mmCIF file of C-alpha atoms in Angstrom:
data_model
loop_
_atom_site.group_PDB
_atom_site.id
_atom_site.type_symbol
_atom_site.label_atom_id
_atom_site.label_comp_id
_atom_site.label_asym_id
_atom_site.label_seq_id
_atom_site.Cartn_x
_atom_site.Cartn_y
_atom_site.Cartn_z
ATOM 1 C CA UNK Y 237 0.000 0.000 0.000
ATOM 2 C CA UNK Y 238 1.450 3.495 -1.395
ATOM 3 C CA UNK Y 239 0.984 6.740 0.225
ATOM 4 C CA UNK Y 240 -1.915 7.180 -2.052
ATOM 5 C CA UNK Y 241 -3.755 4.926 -0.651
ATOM 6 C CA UNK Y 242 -3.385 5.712 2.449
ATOM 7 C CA UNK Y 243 -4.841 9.365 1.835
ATOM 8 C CA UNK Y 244 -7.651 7.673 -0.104
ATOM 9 C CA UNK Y 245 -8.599 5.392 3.144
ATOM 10 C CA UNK Y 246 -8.318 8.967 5.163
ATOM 11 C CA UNK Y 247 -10.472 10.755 3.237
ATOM 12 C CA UNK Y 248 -13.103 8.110 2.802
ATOM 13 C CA UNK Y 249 -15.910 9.219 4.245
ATOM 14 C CA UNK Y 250 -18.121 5.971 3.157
ATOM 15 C CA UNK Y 251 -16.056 3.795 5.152
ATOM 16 C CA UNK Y 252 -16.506 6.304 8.307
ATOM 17 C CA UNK Y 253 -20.104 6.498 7.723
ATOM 18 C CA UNK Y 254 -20.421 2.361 8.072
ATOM 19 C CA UNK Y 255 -17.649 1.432 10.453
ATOM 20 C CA UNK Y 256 -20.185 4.212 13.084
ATOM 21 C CA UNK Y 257 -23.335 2.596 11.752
ATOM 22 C CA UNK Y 258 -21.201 -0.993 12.544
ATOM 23 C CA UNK Y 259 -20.509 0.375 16.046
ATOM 24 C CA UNK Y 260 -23.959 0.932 16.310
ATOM 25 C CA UNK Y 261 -25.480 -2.069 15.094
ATOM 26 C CA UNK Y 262 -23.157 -3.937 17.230
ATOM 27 C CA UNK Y 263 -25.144 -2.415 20.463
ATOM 28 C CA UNK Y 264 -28.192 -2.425 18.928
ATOM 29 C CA UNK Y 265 -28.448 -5.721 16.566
ATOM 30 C CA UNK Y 266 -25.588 -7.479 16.088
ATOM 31 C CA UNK Y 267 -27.358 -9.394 13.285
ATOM 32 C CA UNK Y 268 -26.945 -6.333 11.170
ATOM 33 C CA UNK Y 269 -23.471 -5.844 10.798
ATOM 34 C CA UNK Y 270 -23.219 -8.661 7.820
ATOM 35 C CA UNK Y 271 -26.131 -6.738 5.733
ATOM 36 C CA UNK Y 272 -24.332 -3.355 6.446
ATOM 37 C CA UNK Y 273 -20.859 -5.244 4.656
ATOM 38 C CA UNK Y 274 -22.966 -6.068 2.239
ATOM 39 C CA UNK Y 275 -24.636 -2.947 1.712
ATOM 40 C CA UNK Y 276 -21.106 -1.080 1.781
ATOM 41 C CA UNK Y 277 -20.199 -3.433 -1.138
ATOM 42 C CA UNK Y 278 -23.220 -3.200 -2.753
ATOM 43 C CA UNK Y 279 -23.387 0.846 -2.687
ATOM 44 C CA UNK Y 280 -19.356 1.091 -3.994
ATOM 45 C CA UNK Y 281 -20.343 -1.785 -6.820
ATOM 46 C CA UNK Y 282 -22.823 0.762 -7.838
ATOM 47 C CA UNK Y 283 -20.765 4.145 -8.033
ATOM 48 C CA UNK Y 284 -17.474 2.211 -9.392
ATOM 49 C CA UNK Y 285 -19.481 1.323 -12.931
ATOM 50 C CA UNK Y 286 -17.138 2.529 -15.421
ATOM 51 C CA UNK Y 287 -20.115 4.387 -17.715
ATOM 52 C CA UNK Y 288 -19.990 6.910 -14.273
ATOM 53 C CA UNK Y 289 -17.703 9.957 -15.046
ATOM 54 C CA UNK Y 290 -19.327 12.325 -12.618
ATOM 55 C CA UNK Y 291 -22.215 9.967 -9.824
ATOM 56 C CA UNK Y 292 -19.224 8.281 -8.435
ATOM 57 C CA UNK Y 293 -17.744 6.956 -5.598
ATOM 58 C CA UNK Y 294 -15.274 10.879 -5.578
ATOM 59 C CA UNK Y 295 -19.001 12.822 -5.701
ATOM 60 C CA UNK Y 296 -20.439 10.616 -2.867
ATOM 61 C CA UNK Y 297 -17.418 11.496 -0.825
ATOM 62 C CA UNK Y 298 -16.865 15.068 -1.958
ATOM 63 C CA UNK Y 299 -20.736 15.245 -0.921
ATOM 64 C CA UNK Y 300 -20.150 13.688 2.523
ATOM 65 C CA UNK Y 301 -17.112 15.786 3.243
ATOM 66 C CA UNK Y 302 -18.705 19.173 2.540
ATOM 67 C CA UNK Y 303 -21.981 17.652 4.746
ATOM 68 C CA UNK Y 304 -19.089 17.329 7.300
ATOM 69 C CA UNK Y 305 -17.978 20.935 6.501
ATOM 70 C CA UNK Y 306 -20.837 22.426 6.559
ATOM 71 C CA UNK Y 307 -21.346 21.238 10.166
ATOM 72 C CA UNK Y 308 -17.967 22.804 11.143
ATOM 73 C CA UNK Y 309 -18.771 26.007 9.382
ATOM 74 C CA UNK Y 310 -22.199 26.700 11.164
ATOM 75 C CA UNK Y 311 -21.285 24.987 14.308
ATOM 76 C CA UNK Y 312 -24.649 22.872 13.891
ATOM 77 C CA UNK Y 313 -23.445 19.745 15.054
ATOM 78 C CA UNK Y 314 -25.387 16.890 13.951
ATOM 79 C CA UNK Y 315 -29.020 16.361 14.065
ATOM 80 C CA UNK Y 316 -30.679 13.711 15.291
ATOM 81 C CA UNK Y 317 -31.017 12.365 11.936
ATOM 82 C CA UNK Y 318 -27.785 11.922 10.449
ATOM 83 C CA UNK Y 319 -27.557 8.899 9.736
ATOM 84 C CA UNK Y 320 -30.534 8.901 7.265
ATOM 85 C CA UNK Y 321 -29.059 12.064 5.766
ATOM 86 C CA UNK Y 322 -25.683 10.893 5.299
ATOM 87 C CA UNK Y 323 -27.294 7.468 4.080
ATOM 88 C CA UNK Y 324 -29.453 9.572 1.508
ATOM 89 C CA UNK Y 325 -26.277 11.091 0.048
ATOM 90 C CA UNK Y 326 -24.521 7.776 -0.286
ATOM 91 C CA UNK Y 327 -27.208 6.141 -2.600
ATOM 92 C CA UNK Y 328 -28.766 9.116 -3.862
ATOM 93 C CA UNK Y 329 -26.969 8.192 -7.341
ATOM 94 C CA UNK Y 330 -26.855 4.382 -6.650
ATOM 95 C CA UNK Y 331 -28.883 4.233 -9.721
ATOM 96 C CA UNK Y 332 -27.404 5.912 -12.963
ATOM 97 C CA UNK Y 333 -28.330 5.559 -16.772
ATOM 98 C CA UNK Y 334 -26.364 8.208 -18.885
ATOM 99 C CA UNK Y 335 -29.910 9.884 -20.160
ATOM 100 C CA UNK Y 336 -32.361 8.559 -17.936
ATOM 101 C CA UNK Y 337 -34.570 11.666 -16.141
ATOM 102 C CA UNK Y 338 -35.749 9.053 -13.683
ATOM 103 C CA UNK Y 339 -32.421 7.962 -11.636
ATOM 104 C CA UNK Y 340 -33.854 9.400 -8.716
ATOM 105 C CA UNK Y 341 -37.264 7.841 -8.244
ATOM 106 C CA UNK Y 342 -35.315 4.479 -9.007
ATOM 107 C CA UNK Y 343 -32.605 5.423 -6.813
ATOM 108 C CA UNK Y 344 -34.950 6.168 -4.027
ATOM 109 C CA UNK Y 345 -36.781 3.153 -4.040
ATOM 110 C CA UNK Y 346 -33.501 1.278 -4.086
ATOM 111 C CA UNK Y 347 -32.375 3.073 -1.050
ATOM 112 C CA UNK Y 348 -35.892 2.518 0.397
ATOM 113 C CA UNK Y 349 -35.163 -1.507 0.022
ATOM 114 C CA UNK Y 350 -31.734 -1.334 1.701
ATOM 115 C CA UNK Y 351 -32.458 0.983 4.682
ATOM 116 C CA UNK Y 352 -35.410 -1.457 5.196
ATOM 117 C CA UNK Y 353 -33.080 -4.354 5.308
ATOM 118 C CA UNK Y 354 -31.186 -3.149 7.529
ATOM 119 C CA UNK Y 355 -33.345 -1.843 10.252
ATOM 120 C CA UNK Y 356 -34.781 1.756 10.694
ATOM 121 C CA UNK Y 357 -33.373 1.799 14.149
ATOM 122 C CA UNK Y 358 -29.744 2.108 12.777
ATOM 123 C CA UNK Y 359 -31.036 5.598 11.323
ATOM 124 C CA UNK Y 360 -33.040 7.467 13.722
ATOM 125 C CA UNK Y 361 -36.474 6.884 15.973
ATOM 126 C CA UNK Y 362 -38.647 8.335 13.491
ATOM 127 C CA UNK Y 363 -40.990 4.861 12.815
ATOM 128 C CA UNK Y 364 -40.007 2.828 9.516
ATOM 129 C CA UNK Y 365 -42.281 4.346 7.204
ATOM 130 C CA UNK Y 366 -41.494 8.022 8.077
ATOM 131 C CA UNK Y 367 -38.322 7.078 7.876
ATOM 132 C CA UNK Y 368 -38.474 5.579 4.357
ATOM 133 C CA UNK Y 369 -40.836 8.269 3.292
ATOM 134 C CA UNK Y 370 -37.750 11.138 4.358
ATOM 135 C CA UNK Y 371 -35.326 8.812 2.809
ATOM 136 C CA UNK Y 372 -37.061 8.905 -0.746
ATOM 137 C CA UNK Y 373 -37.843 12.842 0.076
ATOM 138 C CA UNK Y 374 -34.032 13.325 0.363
ATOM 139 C CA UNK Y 375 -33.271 11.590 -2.143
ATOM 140 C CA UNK Y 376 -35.833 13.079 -4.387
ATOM 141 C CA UNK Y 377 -34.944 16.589 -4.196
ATOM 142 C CA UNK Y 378 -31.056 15.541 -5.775
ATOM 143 C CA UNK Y 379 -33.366 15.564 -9.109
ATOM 144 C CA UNK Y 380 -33.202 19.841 -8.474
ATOM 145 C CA UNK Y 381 -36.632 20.039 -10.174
ATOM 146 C CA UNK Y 382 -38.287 20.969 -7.361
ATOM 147 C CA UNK Y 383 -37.032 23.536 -4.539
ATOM 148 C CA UNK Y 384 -36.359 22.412 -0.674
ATOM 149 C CA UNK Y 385 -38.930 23.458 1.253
ATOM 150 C CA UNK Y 386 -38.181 25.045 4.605
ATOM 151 C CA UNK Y 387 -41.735 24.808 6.593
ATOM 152 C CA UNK Y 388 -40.589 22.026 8.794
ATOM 153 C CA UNK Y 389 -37.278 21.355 11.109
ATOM 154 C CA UNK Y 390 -36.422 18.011 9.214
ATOM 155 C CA UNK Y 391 -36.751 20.046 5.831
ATOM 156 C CA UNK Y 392 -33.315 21.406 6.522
ATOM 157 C CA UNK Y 393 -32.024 18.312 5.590
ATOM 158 C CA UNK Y 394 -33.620 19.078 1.841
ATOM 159 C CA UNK Y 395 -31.809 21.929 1.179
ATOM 160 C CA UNK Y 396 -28.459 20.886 2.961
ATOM 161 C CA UNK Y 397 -28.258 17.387 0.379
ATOM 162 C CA UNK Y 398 -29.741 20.009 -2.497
ATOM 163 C CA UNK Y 399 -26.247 22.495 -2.136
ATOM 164 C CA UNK Y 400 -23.618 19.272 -0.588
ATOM 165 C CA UNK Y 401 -24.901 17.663 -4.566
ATOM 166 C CA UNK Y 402 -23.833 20.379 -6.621
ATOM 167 C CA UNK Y 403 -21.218 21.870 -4.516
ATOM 168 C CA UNK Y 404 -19.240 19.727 -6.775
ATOM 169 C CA UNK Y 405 -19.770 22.025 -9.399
ATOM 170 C CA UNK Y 406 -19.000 24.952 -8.414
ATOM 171 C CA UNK Y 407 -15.404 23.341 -6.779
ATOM 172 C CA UNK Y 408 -11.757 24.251 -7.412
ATOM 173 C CA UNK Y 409 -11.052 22.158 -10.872
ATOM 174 C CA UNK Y 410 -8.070 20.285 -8.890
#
């Protein structure tokens, strides 16, 4: 292992994300820490296709680190549903057809069917369908057709995944 790896593994911010949601599962249900490998493997199968130039494994963690500076910036600390947030940014991609206008509808329901696998508890204490219905929100509003909305405390979350998706764009070109 080079030096370049070793800054990859640093700045990976999808294995952070499930080595804490393995800590918790471990207290919670130890049965889930196989499905959350195999949702890790399943999730970076997705985003290393080689048809993917920009909804890649780099976006998902560009996304997750500017989530993570965003926190720092407003001193917000995390809310009590991070976890779902963070999980909407890591699949809300997971489906991508050069073309396609529909990625995210298919994307969300994919999401929907792994978060459901793996246990709603691992994400917050919102029950399972609120949680799958926010999930699928989240995810949604990564299409940019419609605006966040901002009537309701959880609807922060729309707008924060909205600007942590195409901060990418408007990034230094290194």
């Amino acid at each position: 292992m080079d030096i370049s790896d070793l800054n990859k593994k640093k700045n990976d911010q999808i294995a952070k994300f499930f080595k804490g949601l393995t800590k918790l599962a471990i207290e919670i249900d130890p049965n889930k820490v196989i499905p959350l490998e195999q949702t890790e493997i399943i999730i970076r199968s997705m985003y290393e296709q080689e048809h993917r130039y920009y909804h890649n494994i780099k976006h998902i963690n560009f996304c997750l680190n500017k989530l993570k500076e965003y926190r720092k910036a407003t001193k917000s600390g995390e809310s009590n549903c991070e976890a779902l947030l963070k999980f909407a940014i890591l699949t809300h991609d997971i489906i991508y057809i050069p073309g396609n206008d529909g990625d995210e509808i298919h994307s969300g329901f994919v999401a929907k069917a792994l978060i459901m696998q793996l246990g709603t508890r691992l994400f917050s204490d919102m029950a399972p369908q609120d949680i799958a219905n926010e999930l699928e929100s989240l995810i949604y509003i990564t299409s940019h057709v419609i605006a966040p909305t901002h009537q309701h405390r959880h609807h922060c979350n729309e707008a924060i995944i909205a600007d942590v998706d195409l901060a990418f764009l408007g990034a230094d070109p290194k």
